[in-house]
CSV table of C-alpha atoms in Angstrom, one decimal:
chain,number,residue,atom,x,y,z
A,193,UNK,CA,-5.1,-12.2,16.7
A,194,UNK,CA,-2.8,-13.3,13.9
A,195,UNK,CA,-2.1,-10.8,11.1
A,196,UNK,CA,-1.5,-11.4,7.4
A,197,UNK,CA,1.3,-13.8,6.9
A,198,UNK,CA,3.3,-14.3,3.7
A,199,UNK,CA,5.8,-17.1,2.8
A,200,UNK,CA,8.5,-17.2,1.9
A,201,UNK,CA,9.9,-14.0,3.3
A,202,UNK,CA,12.7,-14.1,0.7
A,203,UNK,CA,13.0,-15.9,-2.5
A,204,UNK,CA,15.9,-16.0,-4.9
A,205,UNK,CA,15.4,-17.6,-8.2
A,206,UNK,CA,17.1,-17.8,-11.6
A,207,UNK,CA,15.7,-16.1,-14.7
A,208,UNK,CA,13.2,-18.3,-16.4
A,209,UNK,CA,12.2,-20.3,-13.4
A,210,UNK,CA,8.6,-20.5,-11.9
A,211,UNK,CA,7.8,-19.2,-8.4
A,212,UNK,CA,4.9,-19.3,-6.1
A,213,UNK,CA,4.3,-16.8,-3.3
A,214,UNK,CA,1.8,-17.5,-0.6
A,215,UNK,CA,-0.5,-15.3,1.4
A,216,UNK,CA,-2.5,-16.2,4.5
A,217,UNK,CA,-5.0,-13.4,5.2
A,218,UNK,CA,-6.7,-12.5,8.5
A,219,UNK,CA,-9.4,-15.0,9.3
A,220,UNK,CA,-12.8,-13.7,8.2
A,221,UNK,CA,-11.4,-11.2,5.7
A,222,UNK,CA,-13.1,-11.9,2.4
A,223,UNK,CA,-11.2,-9.3,0.4
A,224,UNK,CA,-7.6,-10.0,-0.5
A,225,UNK,CA,-5.2,-7.9,-2.5
A,226,UNK,CA,-1.8,-8.4,-4.1
A,227,UNK,CA,0.6,-5.4,-4.6
A,228,UNK,CA,4.1,-5.2,-5.8
A,229,UNK,CA,6.6,-2.6,-4.4
A,230,UNK,CA,9.9,-1.7,-6.1
A,231,UNK,CA,12.6,0.1,-4.2
A,232,UNK,CA,11.7,3.7,-3.4
A,233,UNK,CA,8.2,3.4,-4.8
A,234,UNK,CA,4.8,2.9,-3.3
A,235,UNK,CA,3.0,-0.4,-3.6
A,236,UNK,CA,1.4,-1.0,-7.0
A,237,UNK,CA,-1.9,-2.9,-7.3
A,238,UNK,CA,-1.8,-6.3,-9.0
A,239,UNK,CA,-5.0,-8.2,-8.3
A,240,UNK,CA,-8.1,-8.2,-6.0
A,241,UNK,CA,-10.1,-11.2,-4.8
A,242,UNK,CA,-13.6,-11.1,-3.3
A,243,UNK,CA,-14.0,-14.5,-1.9
A,244,UNK,CA,-12.7,-17.1,-4.4
A,245,UNK,CA,-13.0,-15.0,-7.5
A,246,UNK,CA,-10.6,-12.5,-9.0
A,247,UNK,CA,-12.8,-9.4,-9.1
A,248,UNK,CA,-10.1,-7.2,-10.6
A,249,UNK,CA,-6.9,-8.4,-12.2
A,250,UNK,CA,-6.2,-5.2,-14.1
A,251,UNK,CA,-2.8,-4.7,-12.4
A,252,UNK,CA,-1.2,-8.0,-13.5
A,253,UNK,CA,1.6,-6.9,-15.8
A,254,UNK,CA,1.3,-9.7,-18.3
A,255,UNK,CA,0.2,-13.3,-18.7
A,256,UNK,CA,3.2,-14.7,-16.8
A,257,UNK,CA,1.5,-13.6,-13.6
A,258,UNK,CA,-1.5,-15.5,-12.2
A,259,UNK,CA,-3.1,-15.7,-8.8
A,260,UNK,CA,-5.6,-18.1,-7.2
A,261,UNK,CA,-7.7,-18.3,-4.0
A,262,UNK,CA,-9.5,-21.6,-4.3
A,263,UNK,CA,-11.2,-21.7,-0.9
A,264,UNK,CA,-11.6,-18.0,-0.3
A,265,UNK,CA,-8.8,-17.9,2.2
A,266,UNK,CA,-5.1,-18.6,1.3
A,267,UNK,CA,-4.0,-17.1,-2.0
A,268,UNK,CA,-1.0,-18.0,-4.2
A,269,UNK,CA,0.6,-15.6,-6.6
A,270,UNK,CA,2.3,-17.5,-9.4
A,271,UNK,CA,4.9,-16.1,-11.8
A,272,UNK,CA,6.1,-18.1,-14.8
A,273,UNK,CA,9.3,-17.6,-16.7
A,274,UNK,CA,10.6,-15.1,-14.2
A,275,UNK,CA,12.5,-12.1,-15.5
A,276,UNK,CA,15.0,-9.8,-13.7
A,277,UNK,CA,12.4,-7.0,-13.9
A,278,UNK,CA,10.1,-9.1,-11.7
A,279,UNK,CA,12.4,-8.5,-8.7
A,280,UNK,CA,10.5,-6.6,-6.1
A,281,UNK,CA,8.7,-7.0,-2.8
A,282,UNK,CA,5.3,-8.6,-3.2
A,283,UNK,CA,2.8,-7.5,-0.6
A,284,UNK,CA,-0.5,-9.1,0.3
A,285,UNK,CA,-3.3,-7.3,2.1
A,286,UNK,CA,-6.7,-8.3,3.3
A,287,UNK,CA,-9.8,-6.5,4.5
A,288,UNK,CA,-13.3,-7.0,5.6
A,289,UNK,CA,-16.0,-7.0,3.0
A,290,UNK,CA,-16.8,-3.4,2.2
A,291,UNK,CA,-14.0,-2.3,4.4
A,292,UNK,CA,-11.5,0.3,3.3
A,293,UNK,CA,-8.7,-0.2,5.8
A,294,UNK,CA,-6.3,-2.8,4.5
A,295,UNK,CA,-4.0,-5.0,6.6
A,296,UNK,CA,-0.8,-5.8,5.0
A,297,UNK,CA,1.6,-8.7,5.4
A,298,UNK,CA,5.3,-8.3,5.7
A,299,UNK,CA,5.9,-9.1,2.0
A,300,UNK,CA,8.0,-11.6,0.1
A,301,UNK,CA,11.2,-10.2,-1.4
A,302,UNK,CA,11.7,-11.8,-4.8
A,303,UNK,CA,15.1,-11.6,-6.4
A,304,UNK,CA,15.5,-12.9,-9.9
A,305,UNK,CA,19.2,-13.4,-10.9
B,96,UNK,CA,-2.1,11.5,-17.0
B,97,UNK,CA,-3.0,10.4,-13.5
B,98,UNK,CA,-0.4,11.2,-10.9
B,99,UNK,CA,0.1,11.1,-7.1
B,100,UNK,CA,2.9,13.2,-5.7
B,101,UNK,CA,4.2,13.3,-2.1
B,102,UNK,CA,6.0,16.5,-1.3
B,103,UNK,CA,9.5,15.3,-0.8
B,104,UNK,CA,11.3,12.1,-0.8
B,105,UNK,CA,12.8,12.8,2.6
B,106,UNK,CA,11.9,15.1,5.5
B,107,UNK,CA,13.9,15.8,8.6
B,108,UNK,CA,12.1,17.4,11.6
B,109,UNK,CA,13.3,18.3,15.1
B,110,UNK,CA,11.8,16.3,17.9
B,111,UNK,CA,8.8,18.0,19.4
B,112,UNK,CA,7.9,20.0,16.3
B,113,UNK,CA,5.0,19.3,13.9
B,114,UNK,CA,5.8,17.3,10.8
B,115,UNK,CA,3.6,18.1,7.8
B,116,UNK,CA,3.6,15.8,4.8
B,117,UNK,CA,1.8,16.7,1.5
B,118,UNK,CA,0.0,14.5,-1.0
B,119,UNK,CA,-1.1,16.0,-4.3
B,120,UNK,CA,-3.0,14.2,-7.0
B,121,UNK,CA,-4.1,14.9,-10.6
B,122,UNK,CA,-6.8,13.4,-12.7
B,123,UNK,CA,-8.3,11.3,-10.0
B,124,UNK,CA,-11.6,11.7,-8.1
B,125,UNK,CA,-11.0,9.6,-5.0
B,126,UNK,CA,-13.9,8.8,-2.7
B,127,UNK,CA,-11.5,8.2,0.2
B,128,UNK,CA,-7.9,9.0,0.9
B,129,UNK,CA,-5.8,7.0,3.3
B,130,UNK,CA,-2.5,7.4,5.0
B,131,UNK,CA,-0.2,4.4,5.8
B,132,UNK,CA,3.1,4.1,7.7
B,133,UNK,CA,5.8,1.8,6.5
B,134,UNK,CA,8.9,0.8,8.4
B,135,UNK,CA,11.9,-0.8,6.6
B,136,UNK,CA,11.3,-4.5,5.8
B,137,UNK,CA,7.6,-4.3,6.8
B,138,UNK,CA,4.3,-3.9,5.1
B,139,UNK,CA,2.3,-0.7,5.3
B,140,UNK,CA,0.2,-0.1,8.4
B,141,UNK,CA,-3.1,1.8,8.2
B,142,UNK,CA,-3.2,5.1,10.1
B,143,UNK,CA,-6.2,7.2,9.0
B,144,UNK,CA,-8.9,7.4,6.4
B,145,UNK,CA,-10.7,10.6,5.3
B,146,UNK,CA,-13.8,10.7,3.0
B,147,UNK,CA,-14.2,13.2,0.2
B,148,UNK,CA,-16.9,15.1,2.1
B,149,UNK,CA,-14.7,15.4,5.2
B,150,UNK,CA,-12.3,18.3,5.6
B,151,UNK,CA,-10.3,17.1,8.6
B,152,UNK,CA,-9.8,13.9,10.7
B,153,UNK,CA,-7.8,13.5,13.9
B,154,UNK,CA,-6.4,10.6,15.8
B,155,UNK,CA,-4.2,11.2,18.8
B,156,UNK,CA,-1.2,13.2,17.5
B,157,UNK,CA,-2.2,12.7,13.9
B,158,UNK,CA,-4.3,15.1,11.8
B,159,UNK,CA,-5.3,14.7,8.1
B,160,UNK,CA,-6.9,17.3,5.9
B,161,UNK,CA,-8.5,16.7,2.5
B,162,UNK,CA,-9.2,19.4,-0.1
B,163,UNK,CA,-10.8,18.0,-3.1
B,164,UNK,CA,-10.7,21.4,-4.9
B,165,UNK,CA,-7.0,21.7,-4.5
B,166,UNK,CA,-6.7,17.9,-4.9
B,167,UNK,CA,-4.4,17.8,-1.9
B,168,UNK,CA,-4.2,16.1,1.5
B,169,UNK,CA,-2.0,17.2,4.4
B,170,UNK,CA,-0.8,14.8,7.1
B,171,UNK,CA,0.4,16.3,10.4
B,172,UNK,CA,2.2,14.7,13.3
B,173,UNK,CA,2.3,17.0,16.3
B,174,UNK,CA,4.8,16.7,19.1
B,175,UNK,CA,6.9,14.5,16.9
B,176,UNK,CA,9.0,11.7,18.4
B,177,UNK,CA,12.0,9.7,17.1
B,178,UNK,CA,9.6,6.7,17.0
B,179,UNK,CA,7.6,8.5,14.4
B,180,UNK,CA,10.5,8.1,11.9
B,181,UNK,CA,9.2,6.0,9.0
B,182,UNK,CA,8.0,6.3,5.4
B,183,UNK,CA,4.5,7.6,5.1
B,184,UNK,CA,2.4,6.7,2.1
B,185,UNK,CA,-0.8,8.3,0.9
B,186,UNK,CA,-3.2,6.2,-1.0
B,187,UNK,CA,-6.3,7.0,-3.1
B,188,UNK,CA,-9.3,4.8,-2.9
B,189,UNK,CA,-11.4,5.4,-5.9
B,190,UNK,CA,-14.1,3.2,-4.5
B,191,UNK,CA,-15.1,1.7,-7.8
B,192,UNK,CA,-16.5,-1.3,-6.0
B,193,UNK,CA,-13.2,-3.0,-5.1
B,194,UNK,CA,-11.4,-0.6,-2.8
B,195,UNK,CA,-8.0,-1.2,-4.5
B,196,UNK,CA,-5.5,1.5,-3.5
B,197,UNK,CA,-3.4,3.7,-5.6
B,198,UNK,CA,-0.3,4.7,-3.7
B,199,UNK,CA,2.1,7.7,-3.8
B,200,UNK,CA,5.8,7.1,-3.7
B,201,UNK,CA,6.0,8.0,0.0
B,202,UNK,CA,7.9,10.5,2.2
B,203,UNK,CA,10.7,9.2,4.4
B,204,UNK,CA,10.4,11.1,7.7
B,205,UNK,CA,13.2,11.3,10.2
B,206,UNK,CA,12.6,12.9,13.6
B,207,UNK,CA,15.9,14.2,15.0
B,208,UNK,CA,16.3,14.0,18.8
């Protein structure tokens, strides 16, 4: 079956612009996670959804970052007034309810110039 | 402060030998510890999960140990092959109800033919 997909695969934007990153989880997976990975580092947790609600957004760095999952499937990570420090690979993962194994997408590489 | 350390940034092993990767953590009490493989330009792929009350877990050529007293996990690949070359990430699952993962920085393993 299809895995987790993320679009776009690459996004280059200018400092100060708004961007949206999309994640399509595996069908039937109720848990969805966003992580951010900088070069040479492991993924860093941003936010977790169980169904439609954000159950834990403690990893969002500031209020410029926001994520939604309105129908409990596709999720969008939104970044306002982008800064050069936001440049990273943004990874999405999904899992079954109560499951521990996470299935990751290929990531979106965001570059802020 | 809380910290996860993976033994070395890079490890070179001769083909056919056993590769051993180390994950040490401080000031965490994980319920589970997971190992993921990440290839360049791709998202992490789940390999193995070990629970806090388990000492060892095996899957084909892979073996993981978990010592909660030493706060250490060892990840072994036996009969290593060039195709095993990748970055390996350990991740702590504190299982606080949301299964979010806290990752180490990873070890880049190269198997030399």
